[in-house]
mmCIF file with all atom_site columns, C-alpha atoms and ligand atoms in Angstrom:
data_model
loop_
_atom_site.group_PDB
_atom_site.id
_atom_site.type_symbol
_atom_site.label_atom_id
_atom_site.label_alt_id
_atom_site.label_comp_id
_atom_site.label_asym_id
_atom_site.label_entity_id
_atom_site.label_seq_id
_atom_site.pdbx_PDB_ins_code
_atom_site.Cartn_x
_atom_site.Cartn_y
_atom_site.Cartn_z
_atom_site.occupancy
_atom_site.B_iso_or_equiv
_atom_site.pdbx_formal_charge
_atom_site.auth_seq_id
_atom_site.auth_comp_id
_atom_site.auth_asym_id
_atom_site.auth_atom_id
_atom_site.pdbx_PDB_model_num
ATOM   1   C  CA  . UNK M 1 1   ? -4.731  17.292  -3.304  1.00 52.00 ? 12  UNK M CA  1
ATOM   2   C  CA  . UNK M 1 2   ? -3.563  19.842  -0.305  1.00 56.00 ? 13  UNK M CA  1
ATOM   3   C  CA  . UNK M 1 3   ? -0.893  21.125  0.383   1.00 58.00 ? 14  UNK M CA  1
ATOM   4   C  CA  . UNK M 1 4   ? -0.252  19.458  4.020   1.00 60.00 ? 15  UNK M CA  1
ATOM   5   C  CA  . UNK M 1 5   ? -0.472  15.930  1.447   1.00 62.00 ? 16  UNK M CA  1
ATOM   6   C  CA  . UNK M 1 6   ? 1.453   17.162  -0.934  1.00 60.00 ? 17  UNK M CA  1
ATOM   7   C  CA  . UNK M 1 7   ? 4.330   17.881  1.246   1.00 59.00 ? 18  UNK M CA  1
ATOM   8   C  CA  . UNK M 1 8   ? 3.782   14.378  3.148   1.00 59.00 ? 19  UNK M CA  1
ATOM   9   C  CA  . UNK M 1 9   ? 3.922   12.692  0.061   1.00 60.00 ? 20  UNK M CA  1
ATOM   10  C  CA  . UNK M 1 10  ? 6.914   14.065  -1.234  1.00 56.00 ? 21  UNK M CA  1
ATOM   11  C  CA  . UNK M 1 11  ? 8.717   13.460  2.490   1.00 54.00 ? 22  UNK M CA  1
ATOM   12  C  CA  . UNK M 1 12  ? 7.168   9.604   1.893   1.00 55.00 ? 23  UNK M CA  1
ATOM   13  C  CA  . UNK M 1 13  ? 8.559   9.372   -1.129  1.00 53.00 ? 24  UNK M CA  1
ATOM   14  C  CA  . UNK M 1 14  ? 12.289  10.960  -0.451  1.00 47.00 ? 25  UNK M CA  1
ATOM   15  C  CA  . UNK M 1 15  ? 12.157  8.217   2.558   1.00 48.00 ? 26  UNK M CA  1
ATOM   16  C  CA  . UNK M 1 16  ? 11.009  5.328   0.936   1.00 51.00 ? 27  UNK M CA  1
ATOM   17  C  CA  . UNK M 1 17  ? 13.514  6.439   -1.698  1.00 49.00 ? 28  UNK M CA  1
ATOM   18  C  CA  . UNK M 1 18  ? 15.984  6.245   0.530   1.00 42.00 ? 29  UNK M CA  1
ATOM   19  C  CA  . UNK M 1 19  ? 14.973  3.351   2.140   1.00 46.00 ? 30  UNK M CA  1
ATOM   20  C  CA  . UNK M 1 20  ? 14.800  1.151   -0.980  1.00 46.00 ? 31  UNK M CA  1
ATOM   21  C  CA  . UNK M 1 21  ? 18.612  1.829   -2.248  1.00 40.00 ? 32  UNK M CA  1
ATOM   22  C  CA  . UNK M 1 22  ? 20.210  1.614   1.170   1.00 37.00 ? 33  UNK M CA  1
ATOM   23  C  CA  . UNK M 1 23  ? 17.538  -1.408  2.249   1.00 40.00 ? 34  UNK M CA  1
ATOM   24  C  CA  . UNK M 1 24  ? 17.491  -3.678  -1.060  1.00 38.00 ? 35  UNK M CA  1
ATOM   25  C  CA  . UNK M 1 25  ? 20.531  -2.402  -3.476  1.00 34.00 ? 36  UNK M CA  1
ATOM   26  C  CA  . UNK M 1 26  ? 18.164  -1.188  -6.437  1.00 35.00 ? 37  UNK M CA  1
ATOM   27  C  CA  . UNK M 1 27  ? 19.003  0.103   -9.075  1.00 33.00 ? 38  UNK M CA  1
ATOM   28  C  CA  . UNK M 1 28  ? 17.511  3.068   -10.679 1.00 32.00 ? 39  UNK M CA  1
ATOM   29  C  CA  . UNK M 1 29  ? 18.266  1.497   -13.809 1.00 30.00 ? 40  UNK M CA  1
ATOM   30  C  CA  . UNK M 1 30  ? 15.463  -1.334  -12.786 1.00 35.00 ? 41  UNK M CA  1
ATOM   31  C  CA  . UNK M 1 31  ? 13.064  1.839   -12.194 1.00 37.00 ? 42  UNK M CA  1
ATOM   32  C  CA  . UNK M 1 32  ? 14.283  3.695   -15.285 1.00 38.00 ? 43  UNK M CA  1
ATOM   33  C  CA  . UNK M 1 33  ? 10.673  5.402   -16.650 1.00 45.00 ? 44  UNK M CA  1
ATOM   34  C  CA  . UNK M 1 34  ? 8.658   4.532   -13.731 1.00 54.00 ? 45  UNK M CA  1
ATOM   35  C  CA  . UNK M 1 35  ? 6.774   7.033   -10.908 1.00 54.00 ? 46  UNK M CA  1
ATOM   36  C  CA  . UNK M 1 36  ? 10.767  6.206   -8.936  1.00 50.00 ? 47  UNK M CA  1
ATOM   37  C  CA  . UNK M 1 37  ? 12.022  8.313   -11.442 1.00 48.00 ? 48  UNK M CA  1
ATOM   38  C  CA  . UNK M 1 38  ? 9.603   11.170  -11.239 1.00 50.00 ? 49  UNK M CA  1
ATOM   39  C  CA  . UNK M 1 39  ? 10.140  10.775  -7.386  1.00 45.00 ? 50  UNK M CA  1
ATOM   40  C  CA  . UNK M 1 40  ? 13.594  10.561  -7.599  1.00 43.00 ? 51  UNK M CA  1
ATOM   41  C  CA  . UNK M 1 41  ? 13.670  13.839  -10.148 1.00 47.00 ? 52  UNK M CA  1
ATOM   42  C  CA  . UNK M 1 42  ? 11.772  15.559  -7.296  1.00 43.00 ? 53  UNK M CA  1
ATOM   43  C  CA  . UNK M 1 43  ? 14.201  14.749  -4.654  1.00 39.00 ? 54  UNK M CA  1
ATOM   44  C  CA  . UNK M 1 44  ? 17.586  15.778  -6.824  1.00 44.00 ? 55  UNK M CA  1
ATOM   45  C  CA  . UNK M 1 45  ? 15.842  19.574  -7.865  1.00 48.00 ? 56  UNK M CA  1
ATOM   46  C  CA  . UNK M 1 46  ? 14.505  19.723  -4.161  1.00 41.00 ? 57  UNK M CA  1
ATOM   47  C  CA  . UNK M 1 47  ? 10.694  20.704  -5.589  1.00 41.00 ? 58  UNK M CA  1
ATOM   48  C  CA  . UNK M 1 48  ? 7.973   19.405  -4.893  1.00 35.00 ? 59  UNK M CA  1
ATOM   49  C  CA  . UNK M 1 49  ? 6.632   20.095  -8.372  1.00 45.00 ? 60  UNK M CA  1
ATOM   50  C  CA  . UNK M 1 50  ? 6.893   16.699  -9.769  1.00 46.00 ? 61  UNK M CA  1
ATOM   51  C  CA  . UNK M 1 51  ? 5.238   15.102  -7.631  1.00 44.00 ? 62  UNK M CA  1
ATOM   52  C  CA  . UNK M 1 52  ? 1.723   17.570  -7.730  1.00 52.00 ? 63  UNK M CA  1
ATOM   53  C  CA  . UNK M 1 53  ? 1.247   15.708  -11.223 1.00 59.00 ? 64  UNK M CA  1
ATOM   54  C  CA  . UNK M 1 54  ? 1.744   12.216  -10.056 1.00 72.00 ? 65  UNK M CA  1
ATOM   55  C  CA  . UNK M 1 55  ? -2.179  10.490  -9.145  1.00 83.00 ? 66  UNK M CA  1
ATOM   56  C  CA  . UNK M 1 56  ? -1.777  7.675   -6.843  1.00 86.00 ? 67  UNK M CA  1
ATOM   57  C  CA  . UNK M 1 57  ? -4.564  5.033   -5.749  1.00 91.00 ? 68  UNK M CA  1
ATOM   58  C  CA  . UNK M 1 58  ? -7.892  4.668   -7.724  1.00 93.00 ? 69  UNK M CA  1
ATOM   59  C  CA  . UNK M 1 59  ? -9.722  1.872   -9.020  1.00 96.00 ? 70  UNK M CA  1
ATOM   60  C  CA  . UNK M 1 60  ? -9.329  -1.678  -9.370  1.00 98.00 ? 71  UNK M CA  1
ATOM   61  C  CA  . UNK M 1 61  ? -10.725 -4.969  -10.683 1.00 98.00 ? 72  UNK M CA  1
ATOM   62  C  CA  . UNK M 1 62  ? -8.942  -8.284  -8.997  1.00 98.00 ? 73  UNK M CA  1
ATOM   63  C  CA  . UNK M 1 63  ? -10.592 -11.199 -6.629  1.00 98.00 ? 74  UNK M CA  1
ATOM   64  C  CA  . UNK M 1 64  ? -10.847 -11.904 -3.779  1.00 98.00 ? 75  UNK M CA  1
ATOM   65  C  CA  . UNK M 1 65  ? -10.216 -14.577 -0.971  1.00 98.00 ? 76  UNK M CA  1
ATOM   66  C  CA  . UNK M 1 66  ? -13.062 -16.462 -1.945  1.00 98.00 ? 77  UNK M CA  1
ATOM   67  C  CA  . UNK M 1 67  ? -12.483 -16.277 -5.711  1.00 98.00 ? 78  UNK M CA  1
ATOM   68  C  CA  . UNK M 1 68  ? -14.923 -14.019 -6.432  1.00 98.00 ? 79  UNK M CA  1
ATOM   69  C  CA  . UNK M 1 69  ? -13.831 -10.870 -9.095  1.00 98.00 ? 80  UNK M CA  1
ATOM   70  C  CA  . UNK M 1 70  ? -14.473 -7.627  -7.478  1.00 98.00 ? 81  UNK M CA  1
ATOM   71  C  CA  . UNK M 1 71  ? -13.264 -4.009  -8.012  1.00 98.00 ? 82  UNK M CA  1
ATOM   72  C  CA  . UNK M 1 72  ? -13.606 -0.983  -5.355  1.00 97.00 ? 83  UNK M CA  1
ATOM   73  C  CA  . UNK M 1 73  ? -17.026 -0.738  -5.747  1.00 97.00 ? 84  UNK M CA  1
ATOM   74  C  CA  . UNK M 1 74  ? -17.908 -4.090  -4.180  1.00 97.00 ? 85  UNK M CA  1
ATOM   75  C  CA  . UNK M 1 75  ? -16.653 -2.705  -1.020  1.00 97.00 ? 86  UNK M CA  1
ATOM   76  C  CA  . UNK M 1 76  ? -19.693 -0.500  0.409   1.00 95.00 ? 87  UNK M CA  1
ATOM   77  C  CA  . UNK M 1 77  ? -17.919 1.432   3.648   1.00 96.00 ? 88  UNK M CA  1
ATOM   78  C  CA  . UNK M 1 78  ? -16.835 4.708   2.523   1.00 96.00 ? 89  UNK M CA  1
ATOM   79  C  CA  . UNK M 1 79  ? -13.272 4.755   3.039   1.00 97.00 ? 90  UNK M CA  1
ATOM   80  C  CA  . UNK M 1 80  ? -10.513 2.275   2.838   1.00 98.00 ? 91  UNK M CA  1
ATOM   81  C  CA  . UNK M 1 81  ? -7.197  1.345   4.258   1.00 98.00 ? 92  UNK M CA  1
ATOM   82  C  CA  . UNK M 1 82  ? -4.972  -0.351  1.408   1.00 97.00 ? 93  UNK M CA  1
ATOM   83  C  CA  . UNK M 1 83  ? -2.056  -2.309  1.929   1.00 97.00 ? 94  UNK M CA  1
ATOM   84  C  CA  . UNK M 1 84  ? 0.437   -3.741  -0.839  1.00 96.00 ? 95  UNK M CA  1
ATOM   85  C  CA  . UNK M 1 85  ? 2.718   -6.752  0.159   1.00 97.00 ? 96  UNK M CA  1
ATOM   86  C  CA  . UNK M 1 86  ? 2.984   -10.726 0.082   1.00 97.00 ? 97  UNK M CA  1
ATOM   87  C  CA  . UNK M 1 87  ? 1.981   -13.507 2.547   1.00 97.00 ? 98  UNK M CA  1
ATOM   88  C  CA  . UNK M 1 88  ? 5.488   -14.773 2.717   1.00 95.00 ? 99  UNK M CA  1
ATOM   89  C  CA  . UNK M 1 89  ? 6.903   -11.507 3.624   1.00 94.00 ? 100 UNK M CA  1
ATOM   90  C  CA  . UNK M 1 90  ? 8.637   -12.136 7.026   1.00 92.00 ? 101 UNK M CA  1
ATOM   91  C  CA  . UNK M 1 91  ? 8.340   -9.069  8.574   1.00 91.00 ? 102 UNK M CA  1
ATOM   92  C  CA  . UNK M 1 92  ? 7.361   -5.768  6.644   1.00 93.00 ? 103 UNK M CA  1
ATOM   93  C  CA  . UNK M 1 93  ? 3.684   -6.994  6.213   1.00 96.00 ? 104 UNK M CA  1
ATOM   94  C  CA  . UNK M 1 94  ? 2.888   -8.754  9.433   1.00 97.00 ? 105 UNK M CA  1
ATOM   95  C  CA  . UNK M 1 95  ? 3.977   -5.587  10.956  1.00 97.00 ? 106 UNK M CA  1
ATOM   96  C  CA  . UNK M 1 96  ? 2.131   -3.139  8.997   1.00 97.00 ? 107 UNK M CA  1
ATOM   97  C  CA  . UNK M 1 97  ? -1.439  -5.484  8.521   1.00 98.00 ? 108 UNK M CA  1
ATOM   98  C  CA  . UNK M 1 98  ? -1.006  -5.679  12.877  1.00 98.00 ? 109 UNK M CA  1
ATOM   99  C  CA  . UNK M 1 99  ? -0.774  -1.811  12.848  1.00 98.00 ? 110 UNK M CA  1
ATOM   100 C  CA  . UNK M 1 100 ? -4.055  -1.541  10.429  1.00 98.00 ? 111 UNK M CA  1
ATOM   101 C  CA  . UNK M 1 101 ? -6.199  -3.662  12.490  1.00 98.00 ? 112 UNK M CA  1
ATOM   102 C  CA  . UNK M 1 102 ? -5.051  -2.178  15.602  1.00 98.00 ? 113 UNK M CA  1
ATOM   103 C  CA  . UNK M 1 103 ? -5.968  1.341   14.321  1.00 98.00 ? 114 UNK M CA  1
ATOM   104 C  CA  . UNK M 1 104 ? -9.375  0.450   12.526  1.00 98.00 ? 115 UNK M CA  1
ATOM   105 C  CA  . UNK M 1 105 ? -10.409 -1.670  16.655  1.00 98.00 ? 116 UNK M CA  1
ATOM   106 C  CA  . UNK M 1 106 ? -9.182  1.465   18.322  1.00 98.00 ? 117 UNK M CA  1
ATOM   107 C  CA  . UNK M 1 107 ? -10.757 3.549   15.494  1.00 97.00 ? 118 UNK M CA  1
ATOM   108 C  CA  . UNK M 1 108 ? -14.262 2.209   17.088  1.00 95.00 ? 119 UNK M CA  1
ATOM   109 C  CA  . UNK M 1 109 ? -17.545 3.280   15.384  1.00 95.00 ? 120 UNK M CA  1
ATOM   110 C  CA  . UNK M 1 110 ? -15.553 5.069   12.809  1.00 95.00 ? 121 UNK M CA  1
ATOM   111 C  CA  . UNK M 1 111 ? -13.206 2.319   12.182  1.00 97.00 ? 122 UNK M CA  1
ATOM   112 C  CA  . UNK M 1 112 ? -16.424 0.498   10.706  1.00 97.00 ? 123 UNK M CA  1
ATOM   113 C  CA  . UNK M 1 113 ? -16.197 3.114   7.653   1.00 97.00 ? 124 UNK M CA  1
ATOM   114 C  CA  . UNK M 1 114 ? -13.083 1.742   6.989   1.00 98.00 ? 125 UNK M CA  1
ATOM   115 C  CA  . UNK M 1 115 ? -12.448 -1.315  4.687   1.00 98.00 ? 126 UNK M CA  1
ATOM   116 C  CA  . UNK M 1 116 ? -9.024  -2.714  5.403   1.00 98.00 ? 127 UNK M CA  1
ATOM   117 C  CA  . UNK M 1 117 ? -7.905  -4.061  1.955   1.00 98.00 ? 128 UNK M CA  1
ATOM   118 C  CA  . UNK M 1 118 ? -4.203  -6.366  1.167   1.00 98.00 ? 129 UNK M CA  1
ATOM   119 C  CA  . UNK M 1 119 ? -3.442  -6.536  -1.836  1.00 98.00 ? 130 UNK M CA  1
ATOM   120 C  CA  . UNK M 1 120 ? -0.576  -9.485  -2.629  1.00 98.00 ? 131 UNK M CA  1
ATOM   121 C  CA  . UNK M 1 121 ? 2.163   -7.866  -5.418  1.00 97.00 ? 132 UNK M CA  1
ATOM   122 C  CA  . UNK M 1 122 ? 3.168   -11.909 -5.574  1.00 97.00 ? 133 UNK M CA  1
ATOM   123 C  CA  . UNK M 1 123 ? -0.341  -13.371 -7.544  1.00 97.00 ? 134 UNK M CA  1
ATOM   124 C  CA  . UNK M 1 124 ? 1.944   -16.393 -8.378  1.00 95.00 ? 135 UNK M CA  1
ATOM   125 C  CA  . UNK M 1 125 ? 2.514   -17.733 -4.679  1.00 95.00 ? 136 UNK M CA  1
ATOM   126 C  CA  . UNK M 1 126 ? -0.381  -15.675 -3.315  1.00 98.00 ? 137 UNK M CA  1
ATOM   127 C  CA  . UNK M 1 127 ? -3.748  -17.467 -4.563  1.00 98.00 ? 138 UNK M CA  1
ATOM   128 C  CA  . UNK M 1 128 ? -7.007  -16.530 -2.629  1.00 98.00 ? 139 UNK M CA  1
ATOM   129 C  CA  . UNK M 1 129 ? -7.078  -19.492 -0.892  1.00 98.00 ? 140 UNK M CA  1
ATOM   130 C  CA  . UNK M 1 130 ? -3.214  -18.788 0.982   1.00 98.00 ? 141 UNK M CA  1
ATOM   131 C  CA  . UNK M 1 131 ? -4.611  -15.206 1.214   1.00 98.00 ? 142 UNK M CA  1
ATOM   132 C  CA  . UNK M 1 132 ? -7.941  -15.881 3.359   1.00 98.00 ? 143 UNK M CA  1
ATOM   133 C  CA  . UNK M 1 133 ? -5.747  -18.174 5.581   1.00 97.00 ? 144 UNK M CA  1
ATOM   134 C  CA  . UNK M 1 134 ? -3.538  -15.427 6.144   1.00 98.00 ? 145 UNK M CA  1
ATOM   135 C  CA  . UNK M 1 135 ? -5.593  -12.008 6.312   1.00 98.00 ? 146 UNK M CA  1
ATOM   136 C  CA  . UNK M 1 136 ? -7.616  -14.111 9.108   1.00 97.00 ? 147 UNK M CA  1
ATOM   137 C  CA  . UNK M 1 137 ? -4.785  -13.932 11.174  1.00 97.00 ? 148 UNK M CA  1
ATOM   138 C  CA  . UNK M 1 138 ? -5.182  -10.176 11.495  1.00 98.00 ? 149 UNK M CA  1
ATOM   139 C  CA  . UNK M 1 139 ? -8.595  -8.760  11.600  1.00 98.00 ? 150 UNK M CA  1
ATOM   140 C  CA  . UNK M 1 140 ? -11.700 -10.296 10.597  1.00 97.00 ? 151 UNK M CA  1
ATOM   141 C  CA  . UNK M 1 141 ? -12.675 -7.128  8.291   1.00 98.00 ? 152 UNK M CA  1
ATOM   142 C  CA  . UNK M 1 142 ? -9.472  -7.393  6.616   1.00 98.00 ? 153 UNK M CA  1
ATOM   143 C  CA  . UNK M 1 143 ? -9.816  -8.568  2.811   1.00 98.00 ? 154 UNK M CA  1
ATOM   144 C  CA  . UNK M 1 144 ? -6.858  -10.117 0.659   1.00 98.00 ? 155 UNK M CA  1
ATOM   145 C  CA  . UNK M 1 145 ? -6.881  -8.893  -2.762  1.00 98.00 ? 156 UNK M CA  1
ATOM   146 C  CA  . UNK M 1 146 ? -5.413  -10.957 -5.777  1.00 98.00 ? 157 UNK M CA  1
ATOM   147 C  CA  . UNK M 1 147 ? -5.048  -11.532 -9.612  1.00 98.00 ? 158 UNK M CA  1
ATOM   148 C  CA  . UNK M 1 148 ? -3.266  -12.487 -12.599 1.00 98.00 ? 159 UNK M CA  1
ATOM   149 C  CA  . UNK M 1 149 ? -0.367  -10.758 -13.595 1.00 97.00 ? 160 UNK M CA  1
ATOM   150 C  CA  . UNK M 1 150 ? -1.497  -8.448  -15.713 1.00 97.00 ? 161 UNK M CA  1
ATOM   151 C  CA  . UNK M 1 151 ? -4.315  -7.461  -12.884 1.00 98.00 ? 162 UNK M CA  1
ATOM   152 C  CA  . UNK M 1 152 ? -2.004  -6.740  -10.125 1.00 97.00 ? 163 UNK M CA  1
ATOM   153 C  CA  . UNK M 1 153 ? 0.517   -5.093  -12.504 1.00 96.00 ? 164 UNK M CA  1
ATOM   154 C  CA  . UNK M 1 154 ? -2.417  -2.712  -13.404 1.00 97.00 ? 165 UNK M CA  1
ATOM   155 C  CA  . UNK M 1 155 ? -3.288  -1.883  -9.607  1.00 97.00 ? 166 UNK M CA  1
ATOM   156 C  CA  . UNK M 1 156 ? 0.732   -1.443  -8.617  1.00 94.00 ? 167 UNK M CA  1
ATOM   157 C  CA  . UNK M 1 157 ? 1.063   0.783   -11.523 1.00 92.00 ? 168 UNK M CA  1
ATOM   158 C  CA  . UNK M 1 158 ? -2.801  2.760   -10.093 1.00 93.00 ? 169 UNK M CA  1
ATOM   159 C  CA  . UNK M 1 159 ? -0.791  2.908   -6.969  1.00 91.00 ? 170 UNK M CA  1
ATOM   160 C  CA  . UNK M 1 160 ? 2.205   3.333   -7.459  1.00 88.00 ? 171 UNK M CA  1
ATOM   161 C  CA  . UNK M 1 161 ? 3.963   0.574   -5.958  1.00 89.00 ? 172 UNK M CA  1
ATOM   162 C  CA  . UNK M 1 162 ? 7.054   -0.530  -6.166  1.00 88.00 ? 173 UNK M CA  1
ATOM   163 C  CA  . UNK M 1 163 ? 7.490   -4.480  -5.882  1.00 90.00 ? 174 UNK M CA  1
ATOM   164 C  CA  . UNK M 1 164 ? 10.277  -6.742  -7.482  1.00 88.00 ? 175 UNK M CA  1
ATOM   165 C  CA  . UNK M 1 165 ? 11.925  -10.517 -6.447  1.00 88.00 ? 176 UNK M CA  1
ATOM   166 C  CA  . UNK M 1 166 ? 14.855  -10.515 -4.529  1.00 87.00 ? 177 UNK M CA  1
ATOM   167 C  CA  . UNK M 1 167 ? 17.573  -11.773 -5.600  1.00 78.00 ? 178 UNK M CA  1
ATOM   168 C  CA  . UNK M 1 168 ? 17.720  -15.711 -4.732  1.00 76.00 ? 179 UNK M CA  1
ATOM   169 C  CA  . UNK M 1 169 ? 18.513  -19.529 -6.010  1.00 74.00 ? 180 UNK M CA  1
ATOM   170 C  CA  . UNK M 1 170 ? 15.605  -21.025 -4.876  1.00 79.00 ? 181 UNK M CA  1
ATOM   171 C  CA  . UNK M 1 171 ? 12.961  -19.972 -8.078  1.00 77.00 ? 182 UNK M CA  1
ATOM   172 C  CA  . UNK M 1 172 ? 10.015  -21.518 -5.188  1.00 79.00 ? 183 UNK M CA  1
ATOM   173 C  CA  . UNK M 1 173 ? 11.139  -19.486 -2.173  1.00 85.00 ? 184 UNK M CA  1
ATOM   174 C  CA  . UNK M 1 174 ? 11.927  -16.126 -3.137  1.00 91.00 ? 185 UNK M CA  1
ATOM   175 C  CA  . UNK M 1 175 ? 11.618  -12.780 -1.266  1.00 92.00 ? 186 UNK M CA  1
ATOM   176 C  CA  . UNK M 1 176 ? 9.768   -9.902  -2.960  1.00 91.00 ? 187 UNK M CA  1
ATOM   177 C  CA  . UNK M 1 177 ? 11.381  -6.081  -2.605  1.00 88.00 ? 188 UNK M CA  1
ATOM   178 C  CA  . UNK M 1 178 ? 8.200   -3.640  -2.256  1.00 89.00 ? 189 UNK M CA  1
ATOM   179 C  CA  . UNK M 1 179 ? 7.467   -0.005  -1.156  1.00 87.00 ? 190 UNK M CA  1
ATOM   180 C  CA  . UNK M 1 180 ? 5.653   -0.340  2.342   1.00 89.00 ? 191 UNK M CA  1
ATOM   181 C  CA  . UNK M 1 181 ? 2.438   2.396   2.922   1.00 90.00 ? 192 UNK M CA  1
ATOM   182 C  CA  . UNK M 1 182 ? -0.573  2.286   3.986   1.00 93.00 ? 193 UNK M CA  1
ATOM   183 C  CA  . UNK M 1 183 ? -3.147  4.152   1.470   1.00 93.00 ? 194 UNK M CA  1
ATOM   184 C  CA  . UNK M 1 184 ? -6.269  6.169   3.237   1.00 94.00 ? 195 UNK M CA  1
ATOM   185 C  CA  . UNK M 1 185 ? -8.846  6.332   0.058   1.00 95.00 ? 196 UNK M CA  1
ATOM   186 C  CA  . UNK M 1 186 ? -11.730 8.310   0.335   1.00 94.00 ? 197 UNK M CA  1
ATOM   187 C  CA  . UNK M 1 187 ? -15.354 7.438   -0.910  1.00 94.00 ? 198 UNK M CA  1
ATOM   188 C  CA  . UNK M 1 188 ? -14.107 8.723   -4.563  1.00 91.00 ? 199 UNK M CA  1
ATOM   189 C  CA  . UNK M 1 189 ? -11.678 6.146   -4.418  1.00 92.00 ? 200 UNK M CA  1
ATOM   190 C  CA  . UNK M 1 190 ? -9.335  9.684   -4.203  1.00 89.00 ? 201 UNK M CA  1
ATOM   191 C  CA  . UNK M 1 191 ? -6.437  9.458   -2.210  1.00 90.00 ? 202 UNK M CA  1
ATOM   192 C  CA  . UNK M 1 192 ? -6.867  11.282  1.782   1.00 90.00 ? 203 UNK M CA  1
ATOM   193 C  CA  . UNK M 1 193 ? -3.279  10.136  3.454   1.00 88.00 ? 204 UNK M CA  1
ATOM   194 C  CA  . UNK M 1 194 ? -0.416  8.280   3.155   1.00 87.00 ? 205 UNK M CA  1
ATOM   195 C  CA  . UNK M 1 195 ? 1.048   6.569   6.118   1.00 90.00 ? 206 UNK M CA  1
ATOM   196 C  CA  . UNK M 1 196 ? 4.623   5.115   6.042   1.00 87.00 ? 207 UNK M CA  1
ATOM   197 C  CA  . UNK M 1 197 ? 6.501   2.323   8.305   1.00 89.00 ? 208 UNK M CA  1
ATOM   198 C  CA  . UNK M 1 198 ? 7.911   4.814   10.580  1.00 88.00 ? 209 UNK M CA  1
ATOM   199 C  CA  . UNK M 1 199 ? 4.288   5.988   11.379  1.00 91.00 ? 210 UNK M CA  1
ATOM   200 C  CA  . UNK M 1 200 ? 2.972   5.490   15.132  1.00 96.00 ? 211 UNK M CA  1
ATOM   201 C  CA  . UNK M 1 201 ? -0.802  3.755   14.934  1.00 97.00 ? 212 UNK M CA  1
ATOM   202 C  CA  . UNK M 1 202 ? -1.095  6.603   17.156  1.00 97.00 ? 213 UNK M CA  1
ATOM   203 C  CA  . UNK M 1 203 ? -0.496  9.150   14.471  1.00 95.00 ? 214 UNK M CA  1
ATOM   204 C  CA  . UNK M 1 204 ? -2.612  6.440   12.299  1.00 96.00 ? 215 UNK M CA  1
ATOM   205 C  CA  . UNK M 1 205 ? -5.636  7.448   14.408  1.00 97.00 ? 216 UNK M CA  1
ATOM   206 C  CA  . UNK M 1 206 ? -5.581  10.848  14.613  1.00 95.00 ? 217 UNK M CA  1
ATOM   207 C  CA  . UNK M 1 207 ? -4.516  12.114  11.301  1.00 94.00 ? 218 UNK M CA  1
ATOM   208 C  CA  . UNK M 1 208 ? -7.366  9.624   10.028  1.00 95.00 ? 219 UNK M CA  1
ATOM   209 C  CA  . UNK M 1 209 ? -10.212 11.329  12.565  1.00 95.00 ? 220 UNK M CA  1
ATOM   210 C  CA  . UNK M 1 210 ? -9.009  14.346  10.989  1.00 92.00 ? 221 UNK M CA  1
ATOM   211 C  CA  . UNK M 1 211 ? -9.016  13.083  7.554   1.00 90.00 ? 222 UNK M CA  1
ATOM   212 C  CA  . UNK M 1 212 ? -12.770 11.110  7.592   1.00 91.00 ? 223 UNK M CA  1
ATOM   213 C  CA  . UNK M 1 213 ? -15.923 12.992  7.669   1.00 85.00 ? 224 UNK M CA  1
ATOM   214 C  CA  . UNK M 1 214 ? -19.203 11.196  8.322   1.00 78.00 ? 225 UNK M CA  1
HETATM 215 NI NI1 . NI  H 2 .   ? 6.383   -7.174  3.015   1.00 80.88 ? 14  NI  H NI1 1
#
């Protein structure tokens, strides 16, 4: 990992940080143990030190849209764009999954190396039938990734995402809290960039020209 990453990830994470307690009222007992904490240690001793030993993004095994079981090696371009979220998310994820496609059509020819990937942190609403419905919506390249429980517990954890239900009545029609960003992976499934909300697709597109070598 560089340094230029190392310092965006720590500024991702301080945000994100930020934006979960002020955004959805969690508390850090709920994240007690997890990367948050490491993160959040980071933050209060104003180093980036804890965060040089934390390994974000590698491989997975989950299925797809279609059913099918695959892991990051079915996927044959050599880079990927990774997105974490749920197909009932009103606003987050429409948003971000726009922003991906728009960056991998105004990518061009190198947007072709890229394989946009969404990956549901709600396998219980989520199946791959709701997902190919709704990844069509955005880009025809785009894949929805799902699992069981277990599976998509293992990838959050690979990732280090943070996703929880929202508080709510209704046990059918719930919201789901989650960390928002937008994971360049090279062709070692190692981790080039992390892009957050606040990022321009403009910013997208150049840091990942600089980023990609083919
Ligand atoms: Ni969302």
């Amino acid at each position: 990992m560089n340094n230029t990453l190392k310092k965006r990830l720590a500024r991702t994470a301080i945000l994100s940080m930020l934006a979960l307690m002020v955004g959805g009222g969690i508390s850090f007992i709920q994240m007690q143990g997890g990367p948050a904490q490491i993160i959040q240690k980071g933050f209060q001793e104003n180093t980036l030190a804890p965060m040089a030993g934390l390994s974000i993004g590698g491989t997975f095994a989950l299925t797809d849209q279609a059913g099918k079981a695959v892991t990051e090696a079915d996927f044959k371009t050599p880079y990927k764009l990774v997105y974490f979220g749920f197909t009932a998310c009103p606003m987050i994820c429409p948003t971000e999954l726009r922003k991906i496609a728009g960056v991998i059509n105004d990518l061009g020819p190198v947007g072709e190396n890229i394989q946009p990937l969404f990956i549901t942190v709600d396998p219980a609403r989520d199946t791959p039938e709701t997902l190919a419905n709704y990844v069509s919506l955005f880009h025809p390249r785009l894949v929805g990734l799902t699992g069981t429980p277990e599976q998509i517990e293992t990838v959050k954890q690979t990732f280090k995402v943070f996703a929880a239900k929202a508080r709510g009545k209704d046990p059918e029609d719930y919201l789901m809290d989650h960390s928002s960003f937008i994971y360049l992976m090279g062709p070692d499934n190692q981790l080039l960039a992390l892009y957050r909300v606040e990022d321009a697709p403009e910013f997208l597109i150049k840091d990942i020209k600089n980023q990609i070598s083919l």
